[in-house]
Amino acid sequence: MHRRPHPATPRPHRPAPVGPSGHATPWSAAVLATAAALTLTAAVPAAAAADHPHRPQLHFSPAEHWMNDPNGLIHHDGVYHLYFQYNPEGDQWGNMSWGHATSPDLIHWEEQPLALPYTDREHVFSGGIVFDEHNTSGLGTAQNPPLVAVYTSAYTDASDRPGIQAQSLAYSLDGGYTWERYAGNPVLDIGDADFRDPKVFWYEEGGYWVMAAVVATDHVVHFYRSDDLREWEFLSDFGPAHADGGIWEVPDLFELPVDGDPDDTRWVLIVNLNPGAVAGGSGAQYFVGDFDGTAFTPDHLVDSGPPEGELLADFEDGYGDWEVVNDLDGAGGDGPFGAAPAQGTLPDQQHVHGHEGGHLLNSYVGGDAPRGHATSPEFTIDRDHVNLLVGGGNHPNTGQGGDASVNLVVDGEVVRTATGRDSEHLDWVSWDVGDLVGRTARLRVNDDATGGWGHILLDHVVLSDHPQSGLADYDWLDWGRDYYAAVSYNDTPDDARITMAWMSNWQYAGAVPTSPWRGQMALPRQLELETVEGRPRLVQRPVDGLQEIYGPPLYQRTRVSVIDQGLRLADPAPGQAHQVEVTLRPGGTDEIGLRVHDDGDQATVIGYDSGAGELFVDRTRSGNTGFHHAFPSRSRVPLPLEDGALRLRVVVDTSSVEVFAADGRAVLTHLAFPDPSATGVTLYAEGGNGLAEDVTVRPLTPGTGAAE
């Protein structure tokens, strides 16, 4: 990601695209010397292992300063190299350079000196690295072929290409520890300010290099070919498709066998997105299809255009017969809905998009504080589905107030409800109302939330014969809030496809409460394609190296009852990373799950909502959530049970929770900043008793692994 982060403000605020970054200070030899001296055991700088209670124990973080996207991921001469977007001079985004760390096993990391520093002419944005084994580039020799980095040059006002982003080369002849920029840079320049993030691989069948790069604001991936990494020929492009509510970044294209069959393969295209992801803000979507050496063709595309049917409301001609109540508090003013439907984005609001036509119901008039409601005239449900565009805050109608929601009301009772995803992108919601055909109903839009994201957006309500697809119908690498810029390793042993990603979200990345560093990586994951519901989809699991640091179980049972009062399983020591494995059997419960980082007053909740058929992660009471209005959140993924059960594997670190569900078919990744003493692991149930089987809580102790 190469935009300036959101400032910490009391309202949603969208960063402008980054062009030139202005004057940059010269690279400091003193900083280089400092970086060279830093060593990490596991993910923790040895000299800084206890410098902050939220310093991750398993997840790589730099000793100091700002870090975001992983770059240049390659396995070479037995070493995994992780390069990353890095500010060598502070803990906010800026001065983009490539930091560097190495690992023998993807669990234990050693931070290396800075790899590619910024200059006053060029900031070093994301890209990839290849091993040019046959020296096609001529940048090495036959006896000593080079590693070649293909990266984005973000040219400053001091350059001869101010504001332009173009692709450049650097090369290393010592295995990736020191780098020299190619004298002929840039090697690919289309004159665009948002052309970036090259990922390059050797296309064996054609015998040439292939590059995938994005034109971010156009939502397009461009593909190029080259024989020597220096001259590039355009092949084709892909996009826009599926989620395009924000800019596209960090593409990746690779081939995988389906169900382990080497004779049946598909290609996977990863495209990262900000904002507009399924959980709100930043995220990573993917497409499965075919690449013939020229073009990528997806196997499965979802139509998400306006549905056919009877239009109930589009707000193009005002509120019509809707009853709109503003100013419930009697404080004066016309918020939250205003005297007429909004025309797109309101003052001080993040950019609103995804609606149909020019007007929509938008309860941000006066900001998030005003309260009110809007109610439609009565209508008869005469079709099986109600489709509607919904955006805004994620404040569901729980019957306890404080909600910002759209509700279907029949005989005075709320029978269906929807809320936003902490995003100003309106996404389709589809209610199955087949059981209500013939009944009289109203829509009621509540805005009773007054904090951050305390507003709701509604447009284009349609009675239809069929459901309408939305973000939840697309394929996502991660359904949580904190998994972005996902990209995979080149040249791994046994051709394993292993990804890393930045564990954060651009909505609040610059405000997370850590020091003297800001930013960490998610656990490395191995990707495989498995047939799920009739088509190939990615499954993800932590790399095998995680098992090498397992400690003796803190709790282990074959079968336990889960009751309303909850069952405390273990209390790991403060700062102790750990893993929870459990098979949940909801039975007749309304909800069943785990609370981690639990001290009774705070916890991150991982629960299964039986009625909705959804797995969720709720961090609204996970500890320190007040540093940014967008941080408290509840993320969810539709996930049917298998034989009445759901298997979970949860990795808990000092400042994160990663949930791998159904053997990796769904993953939810979240930052969390609990009190250091909040370490408990608890099973809970609501609305009845459930069962938990094959329960294990074990410590993860990096010091027991390969780095010793």
XYZ file of C-alpha atoms in Angstrom:
708
model
C 0.000 0.000 0.000
C 1.454 3.324 -0.966
C -0.980 5.909 0.238
C -0.568 8.028 3.270
C -2.393 6.438 6.225
C -5.520 7.828 7.805
C -4.835 10.391 10.506
C -6.369 9.683 13.883
C -9.568 11.679 13.577
C -12.987 11.285 15.193
C -14.581 10.614 11.822
C -13.891 8.489 8.730
C -11.291 10.159 6.580
C -10.004 8.978 3.230
C -6.353 9.536 2.339
C -5.614 11.155 -0.986
C -3.498 9.263 -3.539
C 0.180 9.703 -2.933
C 2.140 11.308 -5.733
C 5.516 12.872 -5.008
C 6.420 12.762 -1.343
C 8.365 16.000 -1.266
C 11.890 16.486 -0.033
C 13.511 13.475 1.615
C 16.444 13.693 3.968
C 19.701 11.938 3.004
C 20.258 8.349 4.061
C 22.091 8.190 7.377
C 25.131 5.916 7.769
C 24.428 5.887 11.486
C 20.983 4.383 10.900
C 22.517 1.746 8.641
C 25.038 0.834 11.326
C 22.274 0.575 13.916
C 20.183 -1.702 11.694
C 23.177 -3.933 11.055
C 23.537 -4.573 14.767
C 19.944 -5.709 15.349
C 19.252 -9.407 15.741
C 15.882 -11.067 16.228
C 15.106 -14.291 18.031
C 11.826 -15.527 16.636
C 10.028 -12.299 15.702
C 11.377 -10.249 18.592
C 14.512 -8.051 18.620
C 16.737 -9.546 21.300
C 17.425 -6.163 22.871
C 13.760 -5.249 22.723
C 11.999 -8.464 23.749
C 10.288 -6.701 26.658
C 10.323 -3.135 25.329
C 6.515 -3.043 25.052
C 3.803 -5.402 26.330
C 2.374 -5.707 22.815
C 5.641 -6.575 21.083
C 4.711 -9.734 19.111
C 6.493 -12.963 20.016
C 5.712 -14.926 16.826
C 5.082 -12.256 14.214
C 7.936 -10.327 12.662
C 8.181 -6.686 13.650
C 11.143 -4.358 13.101
C 13.088 -3.192 16.138
C 11.904 0.340 15.517
C 10.080 2.606 13.088
C 7.279 2.101 10.571
C 6.733 -1.058 8.474
C 4.006 -2.038 6.016
C 3.854 -4.279 2.898
C 6.069 -7.364 2.517
C 8.291 -7.095 -0.570
C 10.725 -9.269 -2.521
C 9.813 -12.578 -0.908
C 12.274 -15.237 -2.018
C 13.905 -18.408 -0.698
C 17.557 -18.542 -1.754
C 20.486 -20.707 -0.626
C 18.473 -22.071 2.292
C 17.386 -18.645 3.558
C 13.946 -17.029 3.497
C 14.263 -13.334 2.733
C 11.614 -10.862 3.837
C 11.946 -7.329 2.507
C 9.344 -4.785 3.513
C 8.173 -1.212 3.131
C 10.039 0.708 5.809
C 10.532 4.234 7.085
C 14.065 4.305 8.527
C 13.430 7.627 10.229
C 10.122 7.401 12.057
C 7.029 5.456 13.096
C 4.666 6.914 10.489
C 4.449 6.163 6.766
C 7.073 8.024 4.731
C 10.602 7.855 3.281
C 9.703 4.500 1.754
C 12.653 2.132 1.578
C 13.127 -1.633 1.678
C 13.866 -3.077 5.097
C 15.198 -6.627 5.280
C 15.000 -9.691 7.536
C 16.059 -13.313 7.071
C 14.925 -16.643 8.478
C 15.873 -20.314 8.219
C 12.317 -21.491 8.919
C 9.837 -18.573 8.614
C 9.464 -18.534 12.405
C 12.796 -17.173 13.677
C 13.909 -13.897 12.106
C 17.064 -11.827 12.041
C 16.735 -8.186 11.045
C 19.347 -7.133 8.499
C 20.669 -3.721 7.399
C 18.445 -1.663 5.158
C 18.377 -3.130 1.641
C 17.181 -0.321 -0.657
C 17.137 3.181 0.880
C 15.095 6.018 -0.518
C 16.819 8.997 -2.131
C 15.775 12.583 -2.695
C 14.713 11.581 -6.249
C 13.154 8.169 -5.692
C 11.195 6.442 -2.977
C 11.245 2.647 -3.137
C 7.747 1.173 -3.264
C 6.701 -2.495 -3.419
C 7.953 -5.178 -5.777
C 9.385 -8.685 -6.049
C 12.692 -10.526 -6.379
C 13.705 -13.332 -8.731
C 16.817 -15.480 -8.950
C 18.147 -14.904 -12.467
C 19.763 -18.324 -12.591
C 20.866 -18.077 -16.238
C 21.892 -14.408 -15.985
C 19.354 -13.381 -18.600
C 19.646 -9.800 -17.354
C 23.408 -9.640 -17.762
C 23.607 -8.098 -14.303
C 25.711 -10.950 -12.950
C 27.828 -13.677 -14.479
C 27.292 -17.300 -15.421
C 29.369 -18.246 -12.394
C 27.612 -15.790 -10.083
C 24.061 -15.137 -11.326
C 22.220 -12.302 -9.621
C 19.165 -11.861 -7.540
C 17.143 -9.152 -9.302
C 14.641 -6.922 -7.524
C 11.886 -5.442 -9.683
C 10.394 -2.581 -7.689
C 8.363 0.595 -8.115
C 10.231 3.872 -8.275
C 8.007 6.608 -6.842
C 9.641 9.691 -8.315
C 9.713 12.910 -6.313
C 9.685 16.556 -7.349
C 13.475 16.473 -7.292
C 13.521 13.959 -10.164
C 12.943 14.312 -13.898
C 9.672 12.321 -13.537
C 7.853 14.155 -10.727
C 4.804 12.268 -9.501
C 5.346 9.267 -11.801
C 5.501 5.643 -10.658
C 7.546 3.304 -12.865
C 9.243 -0.080 -12.548
C 12.960 -0.337 -11.868
C 15.653 -2.928 -11.157
C 18.264 -3.511 -8.497
C 20.575 -6.508 -8.284
C 22.532 -8.404 -5.657
C 25.586 -10.604 -6.145
C 25.949 -11.673 -2.517
C 22.684 -13.531 -1.967
C 20.421 -10.567 -1.242
C 22.322 -8.699 1.467
C 23.605 -5.744 -0.538
C 22.021 -4.186 -3.619
C 22.985 -2.012 -6.558
C 20.458 -0.038 -8.595
C 20.484 -0.697 -12.342
C 21.919 2.247 -14.262
C 19.188 2.056 -16.927
C 16.242 2.588 -14.572
C 13.326 2.734 -14.988
C 12.815 -0.302 -17.207
C 9.025 0.144 -17.579
C 7.372 3.551 -17.517
C 3.832 4.153 -18.825
C 3.698 7.715 -17.508
C 1.170 6.980 -14.763
C 1.087 8.194 -11.161
C -0.458 4.950 -9.853
C 1.383 2.187 -11.754
C 3.044 -0.058 -9.195
C 3.750 -3.256 -7.269
C 5.406 -5.556 -9.837
C 5.485 -9.281 -9.072
C 7.692 -11.263 -11.483
C 8.051 -14.997 -12.074
C 9.583 -17.315 -14.687
C 6.911 -18.761 -16.963
C 8.377 -22.183 -17.612
C 6.093 -23.201 -20.475
C 6.931 -20.111 -22.530
C 10.515 -19.637 -21.397
C 10.226 -15.965 -20.399
C 9.654 -13.706 -17.419
C 6.133 -12.490 -16.618
C 5.298 -9.388 -14.602
C 1.979 -8.520 -12.978
C 1.573 -4.870 -11.939
C -1.433 -2.670 -11.199
C -2.797 0.650 -12.328
C -4.231 1.112 -8.872
C -6.953 3.680 -9.433
C -8.195 1.956 -12.616
C -8.641 -1.415 -10.847
C -6.615 -3.134 -13.550
C -3.758 -5.659 -13.451
C -1.345 -5.395 -16.386
C 0.688 -8.390 -17.546
C 4.036 -8.051 -19.344
C 6.719 -10.406 -20.657
C 10.481 -10.104 -20.923
C 13.442 -12.201 -21.973
C 15.993 -10.254 -19.937
C 14.125 -8.376 -17.155
C 15.168 -5.089 -18.820
C 12.873 -4.841 -21.850
C 9.167 -5.463 -21.264
C 6.314 -6.136 -23.724
C 2.653 -5.660 -22.820
C 0.601 -8.870 -22.895
C -2.897 -8.162 -21.544
C -4.827 -6.783 -18.633
C -7.459 -7.980 -16.178
C -10.124 -5.993 -14.344
C -12.088 -4.348 -12.990
C -13.821 -7.343 -11.424
C -15.494 -8.164 -8.126
C -14.482 -5.801 -5.313
C -13.412 -2.441 -6.727
C -14.607 -0.026 -4.066
C -11.010 1.044 -3.398
C -7.680 1.014 -5.175
C -6.127 -2.257 -6.354
C -2.602 -3.027 -5.171
C 0.034 -5.782 -4.820
C -1.030 -8.385 -7.414
C 0.348 -11.927 -7.457
C -0.119 -14.711 -10.022
C 0.845 -18.356 -9.500
C -0.154 -21.916 -10.405
C -1.340 -24.596 -7.966
C -2.551 -28.174 -8.258
C -6.175 -28.840 -7.372
C -6.670 -31.347 -4.554
C -2.990 -32.233 -4.807
C -3.249 -33.543 -8.384
C -0.247 -32.278 -10.444
C -2.152 -33.053 -13.655
C -5.027 -30.750 -12.681
C -3.848 -27.206 -12.032
C -5.323 -23.707 -11.876
C -3.819 -20.250 -11.693
C -4.557 -17.944 -8.780
C -4.528 -14.150 -9.075
C -4.385 -12.256 -5.779
C -5.439 -8.601 -5.824
C -5.272 -6.499 -2.671
C -7.864 -3.766 -2.154
C -8.110 -0.604 -0.054
C -10.704 0.369 1.028
C -13.783 -1.713 0.260
C -12.743 -5.127 1.590
C -15.268 -7.533 3.032
C -14.521 -6.646 6.672
C -14.077 -2.925 6.007
C -10.988 -1.022 4.927
C -8.052 -3.033 3.577
C -8.144 -6.655 2.414
C -7.094 -9.250 -0.158
C -9.333 -10.920 -2.730
C -8.409 -13.634 -5.214
C -9.552 -15.170 -8.490
C -9.046 -18.751 -9.709
C -8.675 -19.381 -13.438
C -6.280 -20.015 -16.301
C -3.152 -18.236 -17.541
C -2.026 -19.170 -21.046
C 1.175 -17.144 -21.052
C -0.622 -14.058 -22.300
C -3.883 -13.500 -20.422
C -5.553 -14.524 -17.182
C -9.120 -15.810 -17.518
C -11.113 -16.388 -14.320
C -13.232 -19.511 -13.940
C -15.838 -17.866 -11.755
C -17.127 -14.302 -11.808
C -20.083 -13.110 -9.774
C -22.576 -10.691 -11.307
C -23.125 -7.904 -8.810
C -25.064 -5.437 -10.969
C -28.469 -4.028 -9.983
C -31.054 -6.805 -9.564
C -34.269 -7.082 -11.508
C -37.535 -6.744 -9.660
C -39.889 -4.242 -8.045
C -38.082 -1.111 -6.911
C -39.249 -0.104 -3.431
C -36.911 2.856 -2.861
C -34.085 4.644 -4.648
C -34.413 8.159 -3.114
C -33.956 9.861 -6.482
C -37.098 11.966 -5.963
C -36.716 12.761 -2.279
C -38.010 10.765 0.675
C -41.449 10.315 -0.867
C -43.818 8.761 1.670
C -41.048 7.772 4.067
C -41.385 9.118 7.619
C -38.059 10.700 8.560
C -37.335 11.699 12.161
C -34.277 13.876 12.784
C -32.874 15.280 16.021
C -34.071 12.671 18.500
C -32.005 14.363 21.216
C -33.715 17.719 20.717
C -30.388 19.469 20.360
C -31.368 21.247 17.175
C -30.117 20.693 13.663
C -31.288 18.517 10.827
C -29.170 15.427 11.470
C -28.824 12.585 10.959
C -30.800 12.345 7.691
C -31.353 15.928 6.646
C -34.284 17.470 4.847
C -33.669 15.453 1.669
C -31.669 12.397 0.563
C -27.949 13.008 0.203
C -26.221 13.469 -3.117
C -23.280 11.171 -2.483
C -20.652 12.229 0.028
C -21.534 14.654 2.809
C -19.148 17.246 4.315
C -16.266 15.659 6.296
C -17.338 12.176 5.232
C -15.096 9.587 3.645
C -15.877 9.120 -0.067
C -19.263 7.404 -0.509
C -19.545 5.066 -3.477
C -21.329 1.965 -4.684
C -24.819 3.471 -4.718
C -27.134 3.567 -7.722
C -28.017 6.955 -9.218
C -27.280 10.277 -7.604
C -29.127 10.101 -4.254
C -29.214 7.822 -1.223
C -30.319 7.719 2.386
C -27.250 8.850 4.350
C -27.429 9.439 8.109
C -24.118 11.303 8.347
C -25.723 14.772 8.323
C -23.991 16.566 11.202
C -21.512 13.722 11.686
C -21.872 10.553 13.728
C -23.464 12.074 16.837
C -27.055 12.913 15.726
C -29.714 10.243 16.210
C -32.870 9.540 14.246
C -34.820 7.017 12.228
C -36.565 6.686 8.879
C -39.505 4.386 8.106
C -40.906 3.357 4.739
C -44.573 3.100 3.849
C -46.118 -0.352 4.075
C -45.626 -2.814 1.223
C -46.616 -6.398 0.575
C -43.864 -8.997 0.314
C -44.732 -10.785 -2.912
C -41.328 -12.148 -3.923
C -38.736 -14.363 -2.252
C -35.949 -11.817 -1.748
C -35.387 -8.247 -0.658
C -32.133 -6.882 -2.101
C -30.716 -3.621 -0.840
C -27.476 -1.617 -0.889
C -26.157 -0.968 2.629
C -23.068 0.834 3.892
C -21.787 2.796 6.857
C -20.983 1.622 10.362
C -20.979 -1.905 11.701
C -23.454 -1.376 14.547
C -25.965 -4.238 14.404
C -29.459 -4.098 15.870
C -29.092 -6.225 18.981
C -32.100 -4.852 20.808
C -29.805 -3.029 23.239
C -29.653 0.375 21.529
C -26.666 2.035 19.943
C -27.381 0.465 16.562
C -27.050 1.819 13.035
C -29.024 -0.636 10.966
C -31.613 -1.321 8.274
C -34.489 -3.507 9.447
C -37.440 -5.339 7.945
C -40.395 -5.015 10.310
C -43.474 -7.258 10.200
C -46.279 -6.858 12.772
C -44.052 -4.617 14.842
C -41.229 -7.175 15.037
C -37.801 -6.932 13.378
C -37.534 -10.060 11.225
C -34.436 -9.188 9.192
C -31.608 -6.746 9.875
C -28.477 -5.496 8.144
C -25.645 -3.143 8.970
C -22.572 -1.717 7.270
C -18.966 -2.919 7.418
C -17.346 0.306 8.660
C -17.079 1.388 5.052
C -18.639 4.108 2.906
C -18.860 1.584 0.074
C -22.447 0.327 -0.244
C -22.622 -3.424 -0.711
C -25.538 -5.652 -1.637
C -27.449 -7.356 1.156
C -30.004 -10.004 0.263
C -32.727 -11.151 2.633
C -34.495 -14.435 1.931
C -38.125 -13.628 2.722
C -39.777 -16.631 1.129
C -41.406 -17.504 4.448
C -42.934 -14.007 4.610
C -44.596 -13.858 1.181
C -48.041 -12.296 1.489
C -47.181 -10.406 4.678
C -47.257 -6.619 5.046
C -43.944 -5.036 6.040
C -42.026 -1.800 6.447
C -38.361 -0.885 6.285
C -37.032 0.974 9.304
C -33.587 2.600 9.256
C -32.217 3.264 12.736
C -29.360 5.595 13.588
C -29.022 5.314 17.353
C -25.193 5.067 17.329
C -23.273 8.189 18.288
C -19.623 7.066 18.273
C -17.241 6.340 15.409
C -18.947 5.032 12.270
C -22.273 5.852 13.956
C -24.178 6.219 10.710
C -25.900 4.092 8.056
C -26.302 4.279 4.268
C -29.176 2.789 2.231
C -30.070 2.765 -1.452
C -31.889 0.819 -4.165
C -34.253 -1.515 -2.295
C -35.679 -4.131 -4.672
C -38.139 -6.985 -4.253
C -36.704 -9.785 -6.419
C -37.124 -13.403 -7.335
C -33.409 -14.086 -6.747
C -30.744 -13.003 -4.245
C -28.172 -10.415 -5.297
C -24.460 -11.102 -4.877
C -22.259 -8.861 -2.746
C -18.821 -8.796 -1.130
C -19.509 -11.960 0.862
C -19.954 -13.861 -2.422
C -16.431 -13.077 -3.617
C -13.305 -15.047 -2.726
C -11.202 -13.507 0.064
C -7.885 -14.618 1.487
C -8.929 -13.325 4.873
C -12.273 -12.237 6.311
C -10.771 -10.268 9.179
C -9.678 -6.671 9.514
C -5.901 -6.980 9.421
C -4.533 -8.873 6.428
C -3.266 -6.706 3.586
C -0.658 -6.666 0.791
C -0.602 -10.465 0.728
C 2.072 -11.771 -1.628
C 3.839 -15.116 -2.053
C 7.397 -16.421 -1.940
C 9.361 -17.337 -5.039
C 11.548 -20.481 -5.185
C 10.368 -22.212 -2.020
C 11.380 -25.817 -1.272
C 9.042 -28.335 -2.915
C 7.334 -25.424 -4.730
C 5.203 -24.685 -1.671
C 3.150 -21.534 -2.146
C 3.696 -19.480 1.009
C 2.292 -16.016 1.557
C 3.034 -13.209 3.945
C 0.956 -10.101 4.576
C 1.015 -6.921 6.598
C -1.108 -7.330 9.717
C -2.885 -3.999 9.778
C -5.542 -1.876 8.120
C -5.057 1.534 6.538
C -8.063 2.850 8.450
C -6.008 2.992 11.672
C -2.488 1.727 10.901
C -0.860 5.012 11.873
C -2.569 5.051 15.261
C -1.925 1.566 16.677
C -0.542 1.877 20.223
C 2.958 0.430 19.827
C 6.407 1.952 20.277
C 9.204 2.253 19.177
C 7.908 0.327 16.153
C 4.641 0.366 14.248
C 3.713 -2.596 12.038
C 3.992 -6.390 12.051
C 3.560 -9.296 9.660
C 0.898 -11.981 9.822
C 2.076 -15.550 10.199
C 3.423 -17.091 6.985
C 0.773 -19.349 5.453
C 0.905 -22.205 3.009
C -1.759 -22.051 0.302
C -3.384 -24.993 -1.449
C -6.322 -25.329 -3.827
C -9.093 -27.678 -2.730
C -12.503 -28.311 -4.221
C -15.045 -26.617 -1.969
C -18.724 -26.536 -2.910
C -17.914 -27.707 -6.406
C -15.057 -25.387 -7.384
C -11.383 -24.834 -6.486
C -10.776 -22.449 -3.585
C -7.787 -21.536 -1.486
C -7.236 -23.105 1.900
C -4.605 -21.643 4.204
C -2.683 -23.066 7.129
C 0.243 -21.787 9.193
C 3.567 -23.056 7.882
C 4.779 -26.350 9.354
C 7.551 -24.562 11.242
C 4.998 -23.434 13.806
C 4.749 -27.016 15.078
C 8.455 -26.986 15.913
C 7.847 -24.496 18.730
C 4.937 -26.307 20.392
C 5.223 -26.575 24.161
C 3.553 -29.135 26.450
C -0.237 -28.573 26.561
C -1.638 -26.250 29.189
C -5.046 -27.881 28.762
C -6.154 -30.956 26.850
C -9.492 -32.782 26.856
C -11.258 -35.086 24.430
C -14.760 -33.825 25.189
C -16.206 -31.116 27.445
C -19.598 -29.480 27.929
C -19.872 -25.781 27.131
C -22.379 -23.919 29.291
C -23.717 -20.391 29.598
C -21.421 -19.542 32.492
C -18.347 -20.404 30.452
C -15.485 -22.821 31.069
C -12.000 -21.450 31.762
C -9.432 -23.596 29.974
C -6.100 -21.955 30.749
C -4.320 -18.785 31.782
C -1.079 -18.562 29.795
C 1.625 -16.407 31.341
C 1.656 -12.721 30.306
C 3.485 -12.361 27.005
C 3.158 -16.077 26.197
C 1.980 -16.780 22.662
C -0.266 -19.812 22.427
C -2.491 -21.876 20.159
C -6.008 -23.159 20.785
C -7.426 -26.089 18.837
C -11.041 -27.103 19.317
C -13.981 -28.674 17.516
C -17.199 -26.861 18.400
C -20.571 -28.603 18.311
C -23.212 -25.883 18.710
C -26.141 -28.255 19.117
C -29.112 -26.105 20.113
C -27.092 -23.083 21.240
C -27.639 -19.658 19.772
C -23.906 -19.017 19.934
C -20.787 -20.928 20.964
C -17.115 -20.105 20.888
C -13.925 -18.958 22.554
C -12.795 -15.897 24.437
C -9.059 -15.239 24.299
C -7.076 -12.439 25.954
C -9.836 -12.868 28.552
C -9.913 -11.346 32.033
C -13.686 -11.237 32.486
C -14.041 -7.579 31.556
C -12.266 -7.753 28.212
C -11.678 -10.412 25.578
C -11.462 -11.054 21.871
C -14.465 -13.253 21.089
C -14.380 -15.954 18.407
C -17.932 -17.216 18.087
C -20.261 -19.181 15.878
C -23.720 -17.652 15.344
C -25.945 -20.679 14.787
C -28.898 -18.751 13.409
C -26.870 -16.820 10.857
C -24.518 -19.705 10.044
C -21.558 -17.363 10.514
C -18.233 -17.445 12.303
C -17.295 -14.071 13.751
C -14.495 -12.305 15.595
C -15.581 -9.504 17.921
C -12.908 -7.205 19.337
C -15.168 -4.397 20.512
C -14.108 -5.144 24.117
C -10.636 -6.546 23.422
C -8.643 -4.077 25.538
C -7.337 -0.798 24.169
C -9.758 0.010 21.359
C -10.064 3.767 21.790
C -7.033 4.886 19.801
C -9.114 5.042 16.592
C -12.858 5.041 15.949
C -12.621 2.329 13.265
C -10.780 -0.197 15.427
C -13.633 -1.684 17.533
C -15.262 -4.116 15.135
C -16.976 -7.421 14.532
C -15.969 -9.379 11.406
C -17.832 -12.378 10.080
C -17.723 -15.101 7.449
C -20.562 -17.367 6.234
C -19.457 -20.885 7.158
C -21.719 -23.954 7.246
C -21.071 -26.668 9.794
C -19.757 -30.058 8.710
C -21.651 -32.890 10.375
C -22.805 -30.393 12.979
C -19.283 -29.288 13.907
C -16.687 -26.602 13.237
C -12.942 -27.091 13.752
C -10.928 -24.030 14.853
C -7.210 -23.391 15.149
C -6.507 -20.058 16.837
C -3.040 -18.532 17.153
C -2.865 -15.903 19.895
C 0.046 -13.494 20.265
C 0.503 -10.479 22.520
C -1.230 -8.182 20.022
C -3.043 -10.407 17.547
C -5.513 -13.232 17.036
C -5.496 -15.383 13.865
C -8.369 -17.812 13.360
C -8.019 -20.720 10.920
C -11.435 -22.351 10.576
C -12.640 -25.537 8.887
C -9.079 -26.711 8.151
C -8.156 -23.357 6.640
C -11.191 -22.803 4.413
C -11.825 -19.493 6.190
C -9.336 -17.275 8.029
C -9.899 -14.153 10.127
C -6.912 -12.057 11.240
C -7.106 -9.278 13.808
C -4.895 -7.045 15.855
C -5.840 -6.726 19.524
C -4.251 -4.746 22.341
C -5.380 -6.287 25.640
C -4.111 -5.481 29.098
C -0.953 -7.581 29.651
C -2.698 -9.467 32.454
C -5.616 -10.485 30.196
C -4.404 -13.927 29.103
C -7.290 -16.312 29.780
C -8.768 -18.813 27.324
C -12.465 -19.552 27.913
C -15.120 -21.626 26.167
C -18.614 -20.116 26.251
C -22.137 -20.719 24.977
C -25.314 -18.671 24.821
C -28.911 -19.843 24.614
C -28.182 -23.431 25.591
C -25.396 -25.933 26.151
C -22.965 -27.134 23.500
C -20.010 -29.457 23.218
C -16.312 -29.017 22.528
C -14.163 -31.890 21.337
C -10.421 -32.445 20.935
C -9.550 -29.313 22.905
C -5.886 -28.351 23.250
C -4.293 -25.160 24.519
C -0.519 -25.131 24.132
C 2.200 -22.491 24.466
C 4.187 -21.436 21.417
C 7.764 -20.850 22.511
C 9.972 -19.459 19.736
C 13.163 -19.984 21.737
C 12.780 -23.752 21.334
C 13.114 -23.661 17.533
C 15.710 -23.506 14.778
C 17.310 -20.202 15.666
C 18.979 -21.588 18.787
